[in-house]
mmCIF file of C-alpha atoms in Angstrom:
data_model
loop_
_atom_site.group_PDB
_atom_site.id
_atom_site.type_symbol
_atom_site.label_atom_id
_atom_site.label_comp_id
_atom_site.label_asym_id
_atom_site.label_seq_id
_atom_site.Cartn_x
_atom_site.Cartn_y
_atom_site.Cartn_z
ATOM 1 C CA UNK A 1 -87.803 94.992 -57.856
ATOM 2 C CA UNK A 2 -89.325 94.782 -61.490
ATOM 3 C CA UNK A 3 -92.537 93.128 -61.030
ATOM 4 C CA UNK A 4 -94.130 93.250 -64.239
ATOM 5 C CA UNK A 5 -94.779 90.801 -67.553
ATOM 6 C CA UNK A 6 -92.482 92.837 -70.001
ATOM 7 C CA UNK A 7 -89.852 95.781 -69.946
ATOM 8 C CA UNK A 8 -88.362 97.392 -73.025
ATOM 9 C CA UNK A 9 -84.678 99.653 -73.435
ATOM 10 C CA UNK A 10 -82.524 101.205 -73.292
ATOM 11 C CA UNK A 11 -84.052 104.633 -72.200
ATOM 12 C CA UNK A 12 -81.105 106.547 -71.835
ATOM 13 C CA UNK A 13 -80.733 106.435 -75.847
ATOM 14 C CA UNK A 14 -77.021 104.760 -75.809
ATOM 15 C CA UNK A 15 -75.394 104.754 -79.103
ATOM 16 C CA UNK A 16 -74.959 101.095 -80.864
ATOM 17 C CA UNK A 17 -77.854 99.514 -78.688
ATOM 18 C CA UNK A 18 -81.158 99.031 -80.464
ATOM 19 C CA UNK A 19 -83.831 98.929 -78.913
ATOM 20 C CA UNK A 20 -85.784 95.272 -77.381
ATOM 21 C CA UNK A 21 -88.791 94.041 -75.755
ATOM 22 C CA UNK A 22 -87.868 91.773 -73.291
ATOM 23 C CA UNK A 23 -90.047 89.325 -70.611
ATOM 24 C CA UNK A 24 -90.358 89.850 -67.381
ATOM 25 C CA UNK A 25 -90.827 86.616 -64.856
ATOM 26 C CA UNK A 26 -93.247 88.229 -62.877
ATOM 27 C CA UNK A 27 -94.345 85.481 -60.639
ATOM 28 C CA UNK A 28 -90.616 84.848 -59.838
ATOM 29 C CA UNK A 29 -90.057 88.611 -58.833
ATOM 30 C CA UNK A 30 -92.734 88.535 -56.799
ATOM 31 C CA UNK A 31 -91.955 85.692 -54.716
ATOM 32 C CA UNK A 32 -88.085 87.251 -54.167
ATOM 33 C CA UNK A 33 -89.853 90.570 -53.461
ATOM 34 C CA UNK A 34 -92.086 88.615 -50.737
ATOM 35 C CA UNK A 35 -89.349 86.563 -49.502
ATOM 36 C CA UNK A 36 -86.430 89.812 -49.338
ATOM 37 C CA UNK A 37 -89.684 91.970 -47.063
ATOM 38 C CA UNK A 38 -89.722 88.887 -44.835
ATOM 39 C CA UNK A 39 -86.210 88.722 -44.638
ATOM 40 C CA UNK A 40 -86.364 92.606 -43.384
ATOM 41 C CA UNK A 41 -85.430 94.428 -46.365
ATOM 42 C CA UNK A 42 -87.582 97.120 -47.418
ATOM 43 C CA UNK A 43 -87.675 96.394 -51.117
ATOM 44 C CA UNK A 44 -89.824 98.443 -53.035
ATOM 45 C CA UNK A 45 -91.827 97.435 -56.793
ATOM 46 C CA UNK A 46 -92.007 98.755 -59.859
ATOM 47 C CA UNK A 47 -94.365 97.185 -62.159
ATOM 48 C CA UNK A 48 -94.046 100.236 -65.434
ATOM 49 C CA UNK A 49 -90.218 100.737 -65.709
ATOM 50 C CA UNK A 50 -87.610 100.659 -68.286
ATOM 51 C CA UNK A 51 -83.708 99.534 -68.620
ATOM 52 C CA UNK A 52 -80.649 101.274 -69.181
ATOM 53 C CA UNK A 53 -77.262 100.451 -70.829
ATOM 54 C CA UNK A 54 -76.260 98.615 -68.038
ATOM 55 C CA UNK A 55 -78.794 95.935 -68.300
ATOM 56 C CA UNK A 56 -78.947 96.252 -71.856
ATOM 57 C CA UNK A 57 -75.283 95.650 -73.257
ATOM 58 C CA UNK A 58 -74.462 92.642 -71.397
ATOM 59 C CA UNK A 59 -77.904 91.004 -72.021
ATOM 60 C CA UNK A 60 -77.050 91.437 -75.736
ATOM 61 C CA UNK A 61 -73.990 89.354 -75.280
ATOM 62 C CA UNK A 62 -75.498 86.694 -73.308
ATOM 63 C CA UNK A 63 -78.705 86.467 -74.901
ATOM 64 C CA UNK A 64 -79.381 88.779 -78.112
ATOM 65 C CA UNK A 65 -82.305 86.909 -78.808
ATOM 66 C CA UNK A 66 -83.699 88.858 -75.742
ATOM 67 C CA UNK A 67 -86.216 85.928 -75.697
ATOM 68 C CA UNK A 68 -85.270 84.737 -71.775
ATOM 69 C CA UNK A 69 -87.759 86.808 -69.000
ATOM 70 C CA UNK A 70 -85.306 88.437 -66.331
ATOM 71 C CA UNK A 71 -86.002 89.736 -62.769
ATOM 72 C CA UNK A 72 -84.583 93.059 -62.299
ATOM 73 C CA UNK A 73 -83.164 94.170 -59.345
ATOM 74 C CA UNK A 74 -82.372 97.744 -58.979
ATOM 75 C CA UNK A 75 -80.184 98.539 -55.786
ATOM 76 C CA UNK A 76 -79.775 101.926 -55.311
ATOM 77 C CA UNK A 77 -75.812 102.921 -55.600
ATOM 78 C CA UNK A 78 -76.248 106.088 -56.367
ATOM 79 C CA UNK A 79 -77.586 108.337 -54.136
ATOM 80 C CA UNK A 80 -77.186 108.627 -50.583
ATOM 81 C CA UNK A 81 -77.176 106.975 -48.173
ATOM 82 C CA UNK A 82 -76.397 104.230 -50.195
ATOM 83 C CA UNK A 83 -76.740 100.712 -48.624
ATOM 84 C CA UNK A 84 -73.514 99.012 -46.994
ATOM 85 C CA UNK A 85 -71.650 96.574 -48.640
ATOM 86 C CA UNK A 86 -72.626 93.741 -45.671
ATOM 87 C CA UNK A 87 -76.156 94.699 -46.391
ATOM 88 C CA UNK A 88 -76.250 94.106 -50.033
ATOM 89 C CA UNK A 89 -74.227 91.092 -49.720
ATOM 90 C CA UNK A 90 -77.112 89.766 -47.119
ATOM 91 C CA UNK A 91 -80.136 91.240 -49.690
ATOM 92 C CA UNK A 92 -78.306 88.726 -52.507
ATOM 93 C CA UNK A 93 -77.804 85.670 -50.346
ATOM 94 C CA UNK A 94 -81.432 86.210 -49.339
ATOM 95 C CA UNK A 95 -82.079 86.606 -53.600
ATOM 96 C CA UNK A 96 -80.320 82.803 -53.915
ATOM 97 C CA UNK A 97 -82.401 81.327 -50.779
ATOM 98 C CA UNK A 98 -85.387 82.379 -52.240
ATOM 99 C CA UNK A 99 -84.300 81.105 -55.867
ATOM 100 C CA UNK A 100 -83.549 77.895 -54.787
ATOM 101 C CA UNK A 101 -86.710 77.486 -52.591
ATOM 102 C CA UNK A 102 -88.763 78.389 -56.564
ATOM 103 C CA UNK A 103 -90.733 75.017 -56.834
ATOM 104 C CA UNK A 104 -90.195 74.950 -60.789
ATOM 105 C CA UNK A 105 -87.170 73.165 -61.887
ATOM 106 C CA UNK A 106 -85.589 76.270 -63.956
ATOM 107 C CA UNK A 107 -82.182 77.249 -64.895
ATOM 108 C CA UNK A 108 -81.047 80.860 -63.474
ATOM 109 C CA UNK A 109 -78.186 82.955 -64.742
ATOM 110 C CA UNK A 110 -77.549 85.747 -62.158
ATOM 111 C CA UNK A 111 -75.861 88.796 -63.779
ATOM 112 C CA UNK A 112 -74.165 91.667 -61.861
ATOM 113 C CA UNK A 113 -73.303 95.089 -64.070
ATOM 114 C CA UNK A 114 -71.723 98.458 -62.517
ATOM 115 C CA UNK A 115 -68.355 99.912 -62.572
ATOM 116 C CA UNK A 116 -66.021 100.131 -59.573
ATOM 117 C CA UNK A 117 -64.396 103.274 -60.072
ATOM 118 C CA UNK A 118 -66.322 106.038 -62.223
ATOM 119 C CA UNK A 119 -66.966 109.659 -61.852
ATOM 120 C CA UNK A 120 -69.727 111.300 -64.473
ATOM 121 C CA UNK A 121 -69.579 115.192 -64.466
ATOM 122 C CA UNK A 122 -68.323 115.296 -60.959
ATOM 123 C CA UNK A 123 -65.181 117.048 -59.245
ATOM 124 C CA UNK A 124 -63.336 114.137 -59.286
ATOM 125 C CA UNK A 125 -62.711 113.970 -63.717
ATOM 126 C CA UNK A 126 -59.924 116.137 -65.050
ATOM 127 C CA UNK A 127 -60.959 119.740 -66.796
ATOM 128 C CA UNK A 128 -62.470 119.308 -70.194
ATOM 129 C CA UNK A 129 -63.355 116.218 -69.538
ATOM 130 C CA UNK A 130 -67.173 114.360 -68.665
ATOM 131 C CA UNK A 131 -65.854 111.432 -66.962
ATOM 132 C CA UNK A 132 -62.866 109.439 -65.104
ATOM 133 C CA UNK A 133 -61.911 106.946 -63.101
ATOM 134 C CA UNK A 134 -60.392 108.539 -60.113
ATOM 135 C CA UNK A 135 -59.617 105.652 -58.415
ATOM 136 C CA UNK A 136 -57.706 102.912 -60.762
ATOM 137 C CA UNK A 137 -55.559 101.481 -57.272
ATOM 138 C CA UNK A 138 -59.284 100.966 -55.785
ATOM 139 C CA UNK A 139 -60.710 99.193 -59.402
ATOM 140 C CA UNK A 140 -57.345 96.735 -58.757
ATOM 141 C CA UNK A 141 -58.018 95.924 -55.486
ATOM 142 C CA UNK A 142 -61.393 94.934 -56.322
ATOM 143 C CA UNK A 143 -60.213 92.616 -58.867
ATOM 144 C CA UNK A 144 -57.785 91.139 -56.483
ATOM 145 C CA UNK A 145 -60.597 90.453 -54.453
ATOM 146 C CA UNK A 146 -62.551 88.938 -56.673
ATOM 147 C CA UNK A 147 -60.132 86.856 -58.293
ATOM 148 C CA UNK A 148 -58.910 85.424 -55.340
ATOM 149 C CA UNK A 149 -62.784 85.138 -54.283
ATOM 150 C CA UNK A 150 -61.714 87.194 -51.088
ATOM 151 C CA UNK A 151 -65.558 88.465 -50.549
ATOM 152 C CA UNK A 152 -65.231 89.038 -46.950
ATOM 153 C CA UNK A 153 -62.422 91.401 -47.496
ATOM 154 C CA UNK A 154 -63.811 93.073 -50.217
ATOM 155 C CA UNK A 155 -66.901 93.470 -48.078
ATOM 156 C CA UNK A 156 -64.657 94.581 -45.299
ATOM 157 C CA UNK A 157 -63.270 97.237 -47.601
ATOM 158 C CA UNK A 158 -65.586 98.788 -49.658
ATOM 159 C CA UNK A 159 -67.030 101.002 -46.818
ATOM 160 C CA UNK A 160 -69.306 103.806 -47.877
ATOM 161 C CA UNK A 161 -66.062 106.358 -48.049
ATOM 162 C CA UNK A 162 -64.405 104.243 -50.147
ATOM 163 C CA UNK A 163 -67.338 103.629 -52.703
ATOM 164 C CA UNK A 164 -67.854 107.242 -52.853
ATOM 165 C CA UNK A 165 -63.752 107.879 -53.149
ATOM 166 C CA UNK A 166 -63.874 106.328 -56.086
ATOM 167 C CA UNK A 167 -66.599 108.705 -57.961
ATOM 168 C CA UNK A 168 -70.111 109.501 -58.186
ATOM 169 C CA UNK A 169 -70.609 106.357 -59.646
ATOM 170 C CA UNK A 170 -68.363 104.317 -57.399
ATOM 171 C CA UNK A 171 -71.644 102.544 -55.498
ATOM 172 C CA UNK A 172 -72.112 100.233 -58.580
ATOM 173 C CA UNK A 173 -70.116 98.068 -56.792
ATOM 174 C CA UNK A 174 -72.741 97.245 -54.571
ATOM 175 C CA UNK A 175 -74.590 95.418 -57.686
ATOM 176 C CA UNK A 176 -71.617 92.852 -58.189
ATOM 177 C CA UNK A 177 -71.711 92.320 -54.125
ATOM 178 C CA UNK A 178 -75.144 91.938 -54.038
ATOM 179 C CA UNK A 179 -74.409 89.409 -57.300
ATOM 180 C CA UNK A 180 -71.811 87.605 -54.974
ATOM 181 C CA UNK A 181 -73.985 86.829 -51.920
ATOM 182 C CA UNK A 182 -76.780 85.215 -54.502
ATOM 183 C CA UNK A 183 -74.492 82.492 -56.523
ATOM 184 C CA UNK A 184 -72.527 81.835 -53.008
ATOM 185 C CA UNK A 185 -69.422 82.822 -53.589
ATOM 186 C CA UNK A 186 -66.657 81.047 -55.819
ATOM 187 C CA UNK A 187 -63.612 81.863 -58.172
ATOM 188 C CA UNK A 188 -64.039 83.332 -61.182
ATOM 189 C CA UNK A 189 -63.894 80.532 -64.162
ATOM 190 C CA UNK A 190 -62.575 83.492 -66.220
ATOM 191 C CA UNK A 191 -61.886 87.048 -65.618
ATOM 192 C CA UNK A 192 -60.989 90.040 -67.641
ATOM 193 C CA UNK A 193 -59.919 93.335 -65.719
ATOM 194 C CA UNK A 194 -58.563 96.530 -66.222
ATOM 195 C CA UNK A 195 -58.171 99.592 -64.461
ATOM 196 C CA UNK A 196 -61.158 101.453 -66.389
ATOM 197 C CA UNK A 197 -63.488 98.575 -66.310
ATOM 198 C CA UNK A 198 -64.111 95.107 -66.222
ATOM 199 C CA UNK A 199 -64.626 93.543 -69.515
ATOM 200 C CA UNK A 200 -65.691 90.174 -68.931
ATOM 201 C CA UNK A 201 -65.721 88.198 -65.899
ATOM 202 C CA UNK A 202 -67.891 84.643 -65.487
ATOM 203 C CA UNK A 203 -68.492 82.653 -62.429
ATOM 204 C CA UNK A 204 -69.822 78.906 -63.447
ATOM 205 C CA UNK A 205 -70.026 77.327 -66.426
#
């Protein structure tokens, strides 16, 4: 959890993204921190940290004023063991109960980022290549899922195997689950997939 006043990015030095200061809602992120370590999790602060591409690029659609303060949540998809996909959809739902029970009458836009199927210089990309998606059947079934706002069975499916099947950087996935279990659920109001990413997909207005 980013508890802190202000963050800045991206720090991985992504081509086309210049670089922001952005706000922080500190007192927010430390209430969900409080409320997640009561609910059991063992969520962990940052208060000096920076953002990557992934925050960065779709935060410049929805807002490139960059003038809104954010709570980041970083869930770790990367290395193992990474969580289960029940347990970040429980750490999310826990994110919206403690959301709704914020006393000030705000306006929150919850944002999930992370590919389904990616593999960055691991043994899953083709020679002479840095990346892939080695799993494209996998990034469709996900979509199905979500389309059809199937979350159980997406939960159901995307066991740690399959996550890690599907690349190195598979475990993103747990970021849009985690997303799922805080806005409760629904069908997507509009949804744009393919089998190398997902372009655009909103839930709500």
């Amino acid at each position: 959890m980013g508890v802190a006043t202000r963050t800045s990015g991206p720090n991985d030095g992504t081509p086309g993204l210049k670089h922001v200061e952005l706000p922080v809602h500190r007192d927010l992120a430390e209430s969900i921190r409080i409320d997640t370590a009561l609910a059991d999790f063992d969520v962990s602060q940052s208060q000096e940290f920076t953002l990557d591409h992934s925050w960065l690029v779709p935060l410049q659609f929805i807002r490139p004023a960059a003038d809104l303060a954010i709570v980041p949540i970083f869930v770790n998809s990367h290395i193992p063991p990474i969580p289960t996909a029940r347990r970040a959809l429980k750490l999310g739902r826990t994110v919206g109960e403690s959301i709704a029970s914020w006393p000030e009458d705000v306006r929150v836009v919850v944002l999930g980022s992370g590919s389904f199927s990616l593999d960055v210089g691991g043994h899953y990309i083709e020679p002479q290549k840095i990346f892939g998606v080695p799993a494209p059947e996998w990034v469709e079934r996900v979509a199905a899922f979500l389309e059809a706002g199937d979350y159980e069975s997406l939960v159901a499916h995307a066991s740690r195997a399959q996550m890690a099947a599907a690349g190195n950087v598979g475990g993103e996935l747990l970021n849009w689950i985690a997303m799922l279990g805080t806005i409760g659920g629904g069908v997507p109001s509009s949804s744009t997939f393919t089998t190398s990413s997902v372009t655009d997909t909103v839930f709500g207005d």
